[in-house]
């Protein structure tokens, strides 16, 4: 904002020759206000400061006709997009999760892949289906002159890439281009910036490579790491300005952050120094399990509040959403007001509501409200029309929905396929009810065997997160049975109702949120929970240790003066209580000198890494050999093995 005000107000650059881009509307509004306040009042034409997508919209309004389309296009939101995809999958008789399809099509567009390219490259059966859906989807939106969110940038790119005269004219118009949060740009945004600056390479970007934490949604850290190479100019040398004075945190907090992030090899490198100076040391909180952890944090917060701290200055962060359950319960018991940011309370999440509805039906099969929620989860081919017919038939017979399904001939009301499916459903319910009468100990294993709710959520975009929540609930149920062998299902449901019916307090309350949601925020007193192997860092397929470490860096640097990192000896893992090791990040941050801790310095690419290629999709590295500054990788793309240089793939 200061640079923009300087260019316009001090140097006298025409505001129409500037373009400043950021990621969110909120940031754009704030930045515009700040920049205008810094400029002299005589500036008659406000500079263009907006999000990437707003720029795309403005550009298309002037130039979409070059694609043979009218500028009276309509932008569709994510709900419209899903509705359209649903009708296409119905037409093509394809049974795949709509959110997953929408996410894949979005990825294709942000990787600048046309439907035809995707069809040619798709090899796995499900991806071939998605490729065909993409073809129909794009055809449909073009015929109806619709534009989705990703088209705002993809179509802008296509017009500029194919029209040299317009590209030159546009680049010469925007001679001063600035980008905020550059570390979060994806492939399409990077390519678009190259076209916009092609005539002058006069580009100024601000970003922190150590805070690039959105690789999972397409952000490419290489954009900032390789900026100097990507925008070479014979006349102007790239100048890098390191902003290393930190005005937020005290020395001990920054020391932990600096020491941790130094273990990453793919970074530009900087060392934060504190403007505030000395402060209290980073604290470690060691607990036996998650209940004790929540109790200890609640107790510490009560002391802070008693000494006059403002609740709004206190926050608790976690890496995995499922960890919020124990915190929520601990805070409710301690009567601490809290707000959950960027997420839904544990018992209000769809997958947990589904589980509770199943338990309610097992406890009382005549609970029509709960039955309707889960009758087609997982999918049993029972649509809304069939449910309405069954409801009417049950009403006429003066019985509950379950009572009707159990006792009456269903083929008179619904199709044979639906009738068979409902028969199996009733059978499963009865088996599970018998299990509950005997003992609760083995109930969860049997429940998952018969209902397979995890399979229903596995195919979704956020499937892994949902499965972790289900496992957390299963583990909580098992734990409740261990603690109280005489526990009944009704008692368990009553306890949950008391916890989930609490009013959400928004004013003067402690903040609970994921680390991803905390980016850009700061708190006087901060607790970070779950500093254990497999929880933080998250390990397993798809995890990237360098990005996990950047998440750790972001978490630590949210704290202003008081930071507590928490770890436990045991936690629920995949639905069962498990002894776990403390996080390697505690050792890497120099907070614990324990020889048993794993401390890793990761190479750019190693065997077993998951990578993404623009054409071949996602593959697994089978061999990685250093080749100059790069790696020569042998990658298995679903059975199709290829040797590719590392600069052509993105680590995921």
XYZ file of C-alpha atoms in Angstrom:
652
model
C 0.000 0.000 0.000
C 2.837 2.397 0.822
C 4.618 1.592 -2.452
C 1.406 2.193 -4.411
C 0.834 5.535 -2.629
C 4.484 6.461 -3.278
C 4.269 5.651 -7.009
C 1.069 7.642 -7.494
C 1.453 10.450 -4.938
C 5.222 11.080 -4.937
C 6.515 9.932 -8.334
C 3.378 11.014 -10.197
C 2.675 7.705 -11.959
C -0.764 7.660 -13.612
C -2.998 5.474 -11.337
C -4.421 3.856 -14.501
C -0.958 2.359 -15.144
C -0.933 0.446 -11.842
C -2.434 -2.937 -10.969
C -2.352 -4.275 -7.396
C -3.611 -7.814 -6.750
C -4.414 -9.714 -3.575
C -6.403 -12.795 -2.555
C -9.466 -11.810 -0.537
C -12.067 -9.067 -0.892
C -11.530 -8.132 2.774
C -7.801 -7.560 2.189
C -8.500 -5.625 -1.024
C -10.934 -3.243 0.745
C -8.495 -2.599 3.633
C -5.544 -2.093 1.303
C -7.513 0.280 -0.944
C -8.575 2.384 2.052
C -5.019 2.547 3.418
C -3.481 3.403 0.047
C -6.011 6.172 -0.688
C -5.442 7.728 2.767
C -1.710 7.928 1.991
C -2.280 9.570 -1.386
C -2.917 13.276 -1.951
C -6.600 14.169 -2.398
C -5.926 15.432 -5.932
C -5.734 11.838 -7.280
C -8.811 11.801 -9.497
C -8.687 8.213 -10.730
C -8.470 5.482 -8.050
C -5.837 2.817 -8.854
C -7.053 -0.716 -9.632
C -6.535 -2.686 -6.400
C -8.558 -5.908 -6.291
C -8.482 -9.701 -6.078
C -7.176 -11.815 -8.976
C -10.742 -12.946 -9.701
C -12.184 -9.414 -9.702
C -9.508 -8.427 -12.232
C -10.524 -11.442 -14.355
C -14.174 -10.379 -14.204
C -13.385 -6.786 -15.302
C -11.137 -8.060 -18.115
C -13.750 -10.525 -19.413
C -16.477 -7.865 -19.443
C -14.354 -6.039 -22.047
C -12.798 -8.931 -23.957
C -14.769 -12.228 -23.672
C -16.178 -11.561 -27.170
C -12.742 -12.620 -28.493
C -13.759 -16.169 -27.486
C -16.999 -15.821 -29.456
C -19.038 -15.246 -26.302
C -21.277 -12.407 -25.127
C -20.208 -10.156 -22.246
C -23.690 -10.653 -20.746
C -22.365 -13.838 -19.092
C -23.601 -14.968 -15.681
C -21.176 -16.057 -12.909
C -22.229 -19.276 -11.175
C -21.347 -19.992 -7.545
C -20.238 -23.331 -6.073
C -23.849 -24.436 -5.382
C -24.886 -23.742 -8.982
C -21.796 -25.600 -10.164
C -22.652 -28.662 -8.042
C -26.284 -28.590 -9.215
C -25.137 -28.598 -12.838
C -22.629 -31.406 -12.183
C -25.352 -33.424 -10.444
C -27.585 -33.237 -13.528
C -24.653 -34.263 -15.793
C -23.695 -37.267 -13.617
C -27.356 -38.355 -13.637
C -27.446 -38.097 -17.436
C -24.159 -40.002 -17.831
C -25.202 -42.504 -15.115
C -22.000 -41.893 -13.141
C -22.040 -42.378 -9.371
C -19.171 -40.263 -7.986
C -19.076 -37.730 -5.162
C -20.105 -34.301 -6.528
C -17.746 -32.308 -4.262
C -14.836 -34.469 -5.442
C -15.760 -33.931 -9.129
C -16.107 -30.152 -8.586
C -12.707 -30.037 -6.861
C -10.976 -32.000 -9.660
C -12.448 -29.782 -12.401
C -11.278 -26.734 -10.427
C -7.757 -28.242 -10.253
C -7.765 -28.872 -14.012
C -8.708 -25.260 -14.737
C -6.095 -23.894 -12.343
C -3.501 -26.083 -14.075
C -4.694 -24.651 -17.443
C -5.901 -28.021 -18.753
C -8.726 -28.113 -21.293
C -11.360 -30.923 -21.214
C -9.712 -32.467 -24.301
C -6.263 -32.563 -22.636
C -7.747 -34.185 -19.534
C -9.603 -36.803 -21.621
C -6.362 -37.640 -23.483
C -4.318 -37.964 -20.258
C -6.814 -39.735 -17.940
C -5.930 -43.373 -17.248
C -7.644 -44.504 -14.048
C -11.386 -45.400 -14.423
C -12.718 -42.720 -12.044
C -10.576 -40.021 -13.662
C -11.790 -41.071 -17.114
C -15.347 -40.562 -15.833
C -14.451 -37.131 -14.405
C -12.805 -36.198 -17.734
C -16.066 -37.013 -19.565
C -18.049 -35.004 -17.005
C -15.625 -32.068 -17.504
C -16.296 -32.175 -21.289
C -20.083 -32.037 -20.750
C -19.826 -29.444 -17.984
C -17.722 -27.034 -20.054
C -19.979 -27.535 -23.087
C -23.028 -26.784 -20.930
C -21.691 -23.600 -19.352
C -20.459 -22.268 -22.705
C -23.822 -22.955 -24.384
C -25.612 -21.106 -21.577
C -23.011 -18.305 -21.427
C -22.097 -19.101 -17.831
C -18.732 -18.515 -16.156
C -17.574 -20.312 -13.015
C -15.104 -18.916 -10.470
C -12.081 -20.609 -12.081
C -13.082 -19.417 -15.578
C -12.578 -15.809 -14.467
C -8.824 -16.475 -14.564
C -8.612 -19.330 -17.078
C -10.552 -17.466 -19.819
C -8.561 -14.279 -19.115
C -5.366 -16.310 -19.566
C -6.646 -17.919 -22.801
C -7.519 -14.531 -24.339
C -4.148 -12.960 -23.440
C -2.174 -16.047 -24.523
C -3.850 -16.207 -27.952
C -3.964 -12.487 -28.820
C -0.475 -10.938 -29.066
C -1.769 -7.417 -29.824
C -4.118 -7.335 -26.825
C -1.425 -8.904 -24.618
C 1.051 -6.170 -25.549
C -1.570 -3.444 -25.107
C -2.676 -4.769 -21.668
C 0.911 -5.168 -20.446
C 1.777 -1.622 -21.549
C -1.293 -0.305 -19.761
C -0.376 -1.936 -16.430
C 3.267 -0.898 -16.223
C 3.431 -1.208 -12.430
C 2.115 -4.542 -11.141
C 2.117 -5.494 -7.453
C 0.996 -8.748 -5.804
C 0.345 -9.424 -2.132
C 0.689 -12.895 -0.481
C 2.656 -14.103 -3.512
C 3.556 -17.402 -1.820
C -0.114 -18.455 -2.207
C -0.248 -18.103 -6.022
C -0.993 -21.199 -8.107
C 0.131 -22.192 -11.623
C -2.631 -20.258 -13.423
C -2.050 -17.049 -11.453
C 1.694 -17.292 -12.122
C 1.178 -17.773 -15.884
C -1.282 -14.879 -15.936
C 1.243 -12.576 -14.237
C 3.871 -13.562 -16.823
C 1.500 -12.469 -19.617
C 0.508 -9.227 -17.865
C 4.142 -8.211 -17.298
C 5.508 -9.522 -20.621
C 6.375 -6.049 -21.994
C 8.198 -4.668 -18.969
C 8.759 -7.319 -16.243
C 8.076 -4.502 -13.771
C 6.588 -6.660 -11.083
C 6.794 -6.246 -7.297
C 5.580 -9.111 -5.119
C 5.369 -9.448 -1.338
C 5.301 -12.842 0.325
C 6.835 -15.180 2.862
C 7.966 -18.536 1.499
C 8.077 -19.838 5.091
C 4.308 -19.256 5.321
C 3.341 -21.154 2.171
C 0.827 -23.589 3.718
C -1.738 -24.071 0.949
C 0.015 -26.610 -1.284
C -2.975 -28.940 -0.827
C -5.212 -26.465 -2.652
C -2.854 -25.655 -5.509
C -0.482 -22.954 -4.179
C 2.987 -23.459 -5.653
C 5.864 -22.423 -3.366
C 8.230 -22.505 -6.359
C 6.573 -19.322 -7.672
C 8.208 -17.302 -4.875
C 11.397 -19.382 -4.595
C 12.142 -19.031 -8.322
C 10.821 -15.479 -8.809
C 14.197 -14.090 -9.923
C 14.547 -16.794 -12.618
C 10.923 -16.563 -13.788
C 11.021 -12.799 -14.401
C 14.515 -12.271 -15.809
C 15.152 -9.016 -17.633
C 18.379 -7.925 -19.320
C 17.800 -4.276 -18.289
C 16.568 -4.686 -14.710
C 18.091 -6.970 -12.085
C 15.685 -8.578 -9.634
C 15.975 -6.986 -6.217
C 15.077 -8.952 -3.102
C 14.294 -7.043 0.097
C 14.225 -9.160 3.236
C 11.827 -7.860 5.895
C 13.424 -9.473 8.936
C 12.344 -7.173 11.781
C 9.322 -8.697 13.488
C 7.065 -6.303 15.420
C 4.728 -8.926 16.873
C 6.667 -11.492 18.885
C 9.313 -11.547 21.607
C 12.824 -12.997 21.166
C 12.218 -16.507 22.636
C 9.189 -17.058 20.349
C 11.113 -15.975 17.245
C 14.121 -18.077 18.257
C 11.894 -21.208 18.311
C 10.352 -20.273 14.928
C 13.744 -19.535 13.300
C 15.354 -22.718 14.665
C 12.456 -24.889 13.442
C 12.198 -23.478 9.907
C 15.965 -23.757 9.327
C 15.397 -27.514 8.915
C 13.645 -26.832 5.592
C 15.868 -26.961 2.516
C 13.501 -25.326 -0.001
C 13.440 -21.733 1.225
C 14.958 -18.355 0.395
C 16.242 -17.989 3.953
C 15.778 -15.212 6.491
C 16.172 -14.729 10.235
C 13.514 -12.809 12.138
C 14.707 -10.433 14.845
C 12.369 -9.077 17.497
C 11.600 -5.371 17.741
C 10.031 -6.087 21.166
C 13.151 -7.692 22.599
C 13.302 -10.148 25.481
C 10.278 -11.953 26.923
C 9.244 -15.111 28.758
C 10.522 -18.455 27.483
C 8.305 -20.741 25.372
C 6.479 -23.141 27.717
C 5.835 -26.865 27.167
C 2.704 -28.520 28.589
C 2.945 -32.301 28.922
C -0.281 -34.228 29.702
C -1.286 -37.895 29.972
C -4.121 -37.646 27.438
C -6.366 -35.150 25.614
C -8.821 -34.790 28.546
C -5.999 -33.817 30.933
C -4.588 -31.515 28.242
C -7.942 -29.674 27.896
C -8.296 -29.487 31.699
C -4.772 -28.039 32.126
C -5.268 -25.469 29.348
C -8.641 -24.456 30.840
C -6.990 -24.052 34.262
C -4.168 -21.911 32.784
C -6.709 -19.753 30.945
C -8.758 -19.263 34.133
C -5.585 -17.945 35.838
C -4.959 -15.568 32.912
C -8.540 -14.266 33.095
C -8.300 -13.854 36.878
C -5.174 -11.738 36.420
C -7.031 -9.402 34.027
C -6.262 -10.835 30.576
C -8.863 -10.214 27.872
C -10.453 -13.471 26.553
C -10.094 -12.117 22.990
C -6.297 -12.130 23.474
C -6.253 -15.892 24.133
C -6.346 -18.661 21.495
C -5.818 -22.402 21.136
C -4.652 -23.810 17.783
C -4.605 -27.363 16.420
C -3.384 -29.080 13.235
C -6.286 -31.553 12.918
C -9.919 -30.490 13.302
C -10.838 -33.651 15.247
C -8.701 -32.416 18.170
C -11.232 -29.672 18.882
C -13.656 -32.153 20.539
C -11.702 -32.586 23.779
C -11.073 -28.819 23.966
C -14.757 -28.003 23.461
C -15.774 -30.440 26.208
C -13.022 -29.274 28.590
C -13.986 -25.616 28.142
C -17.713 -26.322 28.607
C -16.971 -28.167 31.877
C -14.778 -25.265 33.034
C -17.537 -22.790 31.996
C -15.182 -20.954 29.654
C -16.799 -19.063 26.784
C -15.216 -19.904 23.426
C -15.727 -19.390 19.711
C -14.701 -21.878 17.039
C -13.303 -20.044 14.003
C -13.159 -21.393 10.461
C -14.910 -24.601 11.340
C -18.014 -26.227 12.740
C -18.269 -27.403 16.319
C -17.465 -31.086 16.616
C -21.011 -32.288 17.333
C -22.444 -30.060 14.603
C -20.355 -31.580 11.799
C -22.398 -33.519 9.218
C -20.559 -36.812 9.706
C -20.936 -36.636 13.512
C -24.636 -35.735 13.206
C -25.025 -38.790 10.953
C -23.383 -41.015 13.569
C -25.561 -39.602 16.352
C -28.673 -40.085 14.184
C -27.728 -43.765 13.705
C -27.336 -44.190 17.471
C -30.691 -42.487 18.048
C -32.390 -44.847 15.573
C -30.785 -47.826 17.323
C -32.057 -46.499 20.644
C -35.489 -45.597 19.251
C -36.242 -46.836 15.693
C -39.453 -44.790 15.656
C -37.508 -41.505 15.643
C -38.539 -40.488 12.104
C -36.466 -37.289 12.151
C -33.177 -39.196 12.720
C -34.185 -42.042 10.390
C -34.805 -39.737 7.429
C -31.336 -38.189 7.912
C -29.501 -41.529 7.605
C -31.815 -43.699 5.491
C -29.679 -42.998 2.401
C -26.264 -42.618 4.091
C -24.317 -44.451 2.802
C -26.203 -44.399 -0.511
C -28.854 -47.118 -0.761
C -30.620 -45.799 -3.850
C -33.435 -44.301 -1.739
C -34.251 -40.915 -3.252
C -36.500 -38.098 -2.001
C -39.488 -39.353 -4.032
C -39.273 -42.822 -2.412
C -39.007 -41.270 1.072
C -42.101 -39.092 0.440
C -44.096 -42.149 -0.711
C -43.014 -44.102 2.381
C -43.856 -41.195 4.708
C -47.377 -40.959 3.235
C -47.884 -44.723 3.463
C -46.686 -44.735 7.109
C -49.020 -41.808 7.910
C -51.979 -43.650 6.341
C -51.114 -46.813 8.271
C -50.788 -44.739 11.475
C -47.297 -45.995 12.252
C -43.752 -44.651 12.280
C -41.590 -44.756 9.152
C -39.470 -47.585 10.568
C -42.591 -49.432 11.727
C -43.964 -49.312 8.193
C -40.658 -50.402 6.577
C -40.343 -53.287 9.054
C -43.917 -54.663 8.856
C -45.496 -53.791 5.509
C -45.007 -54.957 1.912
C -42.878 -52.202 0.450
C -43.052 -53.253 -3.226
C -46.596 -51.792 -3.337
C -45.140 -48.335 -2.607
C -41.544 -48.254 -3.920
C -39.466 -50.101 -6.535
C -38.177 -53.619 -5.926
C -34.599 -52.290 -5.748
C -35.509 -49.785 -2.986
C -37.580 -52.443 -1.195
C -34.595 -54.862 -1.143
C -32.277 -52.089 0.037
C -34.607 -51.173 2.917
C -34.892 -54.836 3.907
C -31.107 -55.012 4.273
C -31.151 -51.729 6.242
C -33.694 -53.117 8.776
C -31.618 -56.303 9.057
C -28.481 -54.272 9.879
C -30.361 -52.216 12.496
C -31.600 -55.386 14.232
C -28.110 -56.974 14.286
C -26.680 -53.798 15.846
C -29.505 -53.591 18.410
C -28.756 -57.172 19.488
C -25.075 -56.251 19.858
C -26.025 -53.299 22.108
C -28.101 -55.581 24.348
C -25.126 -57.922 24.891
C -22.287 -55.398 25.418
C -21.098 -52.034 24.135
C -17.405 -53.009 23.963
C -17.410 -54.499 20.448
C -20.244 -52.358 19.113
C -18.166 -49.841 17.094
C -16.308 -52.564 15.153
C -19.636 -54.219 14.280
C -21.233 -50.858 13.423
C -18.492 -49.967 10.921
C -18.640 -53.481 9.406
C -22.376 -53.207 8.713
C -22.883 -49.489 8.019
C -19.500 -48.524 6.470
C -20.063 -44.808 7.063
C -16.361 -44.054 6.565
C -16.577 -45.384 2.984
C -19.420 -42.920 2.329
C -17.190 -39.954 3.235
C -13.872 -41.290 1.881
C -14.445 -40.044 -1.675
C -15.130 -36.444 -0.666
C -12.654 -33.573 -1.062
C -12.304 -33.289 2.727
C -12.792 -37.047 3.211
C -9.628 -37.552 5.292
C -10.677 -34.846 7.745
C -14.176 -36.337 8.058
C -12.773 -39.846 8.640
C -10.496 -38.467 11.383
C -13.597 -36.920 13.012
C -15.469 -40.251 12.789
C -12.460 -42.047 14.301
C -12.357 -39.447 17.087
C -16.044 -40.149 17.828
C -15.518 -43.937 17.737
C -12.566 -43.568 20.099
C -14.589 -41.345 22.421
C -17.402 -43.940 22.494
C -14.964 -46.774 23.279
C -13.320 -44.671 25.990
C -16.682 -43.884 27.577
C -17.438 -47.647 27.747
C -14.023 -48.403 29.300
C -14.549 -45.688 31.940
C -18.101 -46.849 32.677
C -18.728 -50.555 31.836
C -22.406 -50.160 32.845
C -22.960 -47.309 30.386
C -26.137 -47.516 28.286
C -26.631 -46.041 24.830
C -29.316 -43.674 26.140
C -26.939 -42.309 28.806
C -24.229 -41.770 26.180
C -26.673 -39.900 23.895
C -27.907 -37.734 26.782
C -24.317 -36.719 27.652
C -23.702 -35.713 24.025
C -26.937 -33.693 23.889
C -25.859 -31.685 26.931
C -22.494 -30.922 25.297
C -23.813 -30.115 21.821
C -26.761 -27.964 22.953
C -24.572 -25.363 24.668
C -25.091 -21.836 23.337
C -22.150 -20.586 21.322
C -20.626 -17.544 23.005
C -19.237 -14.981 20.559
C -18.468 -11.959 22.752
C -15.492 -11.917 25.125
C -14.494 -15.477 24.406
C -11.400 -17.566 23.837
C -10.684 -18.485 20.228
C -10.280 -22.103 19.114
C -9.191 -22.669 15.524
C -7.035 -24.658 13.114
C -3.549 -23.368 12.290
C -4.625 -22.844 8.663
C -7.458 -20.551 9.831
C -5.098 -18.585 12.114
C -2.822 -17.308 9.334
C -2.631 -13.513 9.502
C -3.925 -13.332 13.084
C -2.068 -12.732 16.371
C -2.720 -13.398 20.062
C -1.114 -12.281 23.306
C -1.483 -15.761 24.882
C -1.334 -18.782 22.602
C -1.623 -22.547 23.162
C -0.836 -25.009 20.349
C -2.058 -28.559 21.018
C -1.287 -31.941 19.470
C 2.513 -31.621 19.170
C 2.900 -35.362 18.570
C 4.150 -37.515 15.710
C 1.311 -38.383 13.266
C -0.755 -35.421 14.517
C 1.724 -32.564 14.012
C 3.578 -33.286 11.837
C 0.804 -35.140 10.063
C 2.410 -38.275 8.634
C 1.317 -40.718 5.951
C 0.250 -40.619 2.320
C 0.095 -37.130 0.875
C 1.850 -35.379 3.754
C 4.778 -33.071 3.007
C 7.254 -32.578 5.847
C 8.436 -29.168 4.627
C 4.869 -27.837 4.439
C 4.146 -29.333 7.890
C 7.173 -27.461 9.204
C 5.951 -24.236 7.599
C 2.640 -24.812 9.415
C 4.626 -25.106 12.651
C 6.369 -21.818 11.843
C 3.007 -20.114 11.195
C 1.581 -21.493 14.473
C 4.524 -20.298 16.606
C 4.585 -16.830 15.034
C 0.913 -16.158 15.899
C 2.040 -15.621 19.525
C 2.961 -12.136 20.727
C 4.437 -12.708 24.197
C 3.161 -15.961 25.749
C 3.408 -19.292 23.898
C 2.640 -22.781 25.243
C 3.198 -25.887 23.102
C 1.244 -28.925 24.302
C 1.787 -32.666 23.833
C 0.274 -35.819 25.356
C 1.348 -39.419 25.940
C -1.777 -40.972 24.425
C -4.523 -39.893 22.063
C -7.205 -41.486 19.889
C -5.680 -42.545 16.604
C -7.931 -44.106 13.952
C -10.602 -44.732 16.590
C -8.391 -46.411 19.207
C -6.334 -45.058 22.072
C -2.667 -45.204 21.208
C 0.602 -44.275 22.932
C 2.301 -41.618 20.820
C 5.698 -39.925 20.611
C 6.158 -36.206 21.071
C 6.633 -34.212 17.875
C 10.037 -33.978 16.211
C 9.268 -30.242 15.864
C 9.897 -29.732 19.601
C 13.464 -30.940 19.082
C 13.904 -29.093 15.787
C 12.765 -25.842 17.440
C 15.463 -26.336 20.113
C 12.890 -26.648 22.912
C 13.743 -30.229 23.952
C 17.131 -31.937 23.794
C 16.011 -35.531 23.504
C 18.096 -37.960 21.452
C 15.047 -40.167 20.799
C 13.336 -37.358 18.860
C 13.391 -37.637 15.080
C 15.007 -34.548 13.587
C 14.769 -34.422 9.821
C 16.448 -32.345 7.181
C 14.424 -33.209 4.117
C 15.730 -33.283 0.577
C 13.549 -31.710 -2.098
C 12.359 -35.088 -3.399
C 12.715 -38.569 -1.951
C 11.393 -42.025 -2.762
C 7.742 -42.362 -1.766
C 6.845 -38.657 -2.221
C 3.561 -37.849 -3.923
C 3.903 -35.430 -6.840
C 1.558 -33.825 -9.358
C 2.191 -33.379 -13.076
C 0.073 -31.098 -15.290
C -0.750 -33.862 -17.780
C -0.169 -37.189 -16.010
C -1.849 -36.172 -12.728
C -0.759 -37.546 -9.345
C 2.038 -40.101 -9.073
C 4.464 -41.545 -6.527
C 8.262 -41.103 -6.753
C 10.033 -44.462 -7.052
C 13.561 -43.106 -7.419
C 15.138 -39.643 -7.040
C 18.632 -38.816 -8.313
C 20.313 -35.403 -8.093
C 20.869 -33.856 -11.520
C 22.600 -30.479 -11.189
C 20.246 -28.194 -9.250
C 17.338 -30.541 -9.972
C 16.295 -34.147 -9.416
C 15.712 -36.758 -12.072
C 12.622 -38.606 -10.851
C 11.183 -41.989 -11.764
C 7.450 -41.575 -11.131
C 4.673 -44.142 -11.162
C 1.419 -42.567 -12.425
C -1.081 -45.365 -11.665
C 1.019 -48.021 -13.403
C 2.417 -45.666 -16.067
C 6.109 -45.070 -15.161
C 7.899 -41.973 -16.453
C 11.305 -40.299 -15.950
C 10.725 -36.566 -15.375
C 12.860 -33.662 -14.107
C 11.663 -32.261 -10.770
C 10.970 -28.786 -12.239
C 8.067 -30.294 -14.199
C 6.248 -31.630 -11.141
C 4.843 -30.167 -7.951
C 5.315 -31.837 -4.568
C 1.985 -32.483 -2.816
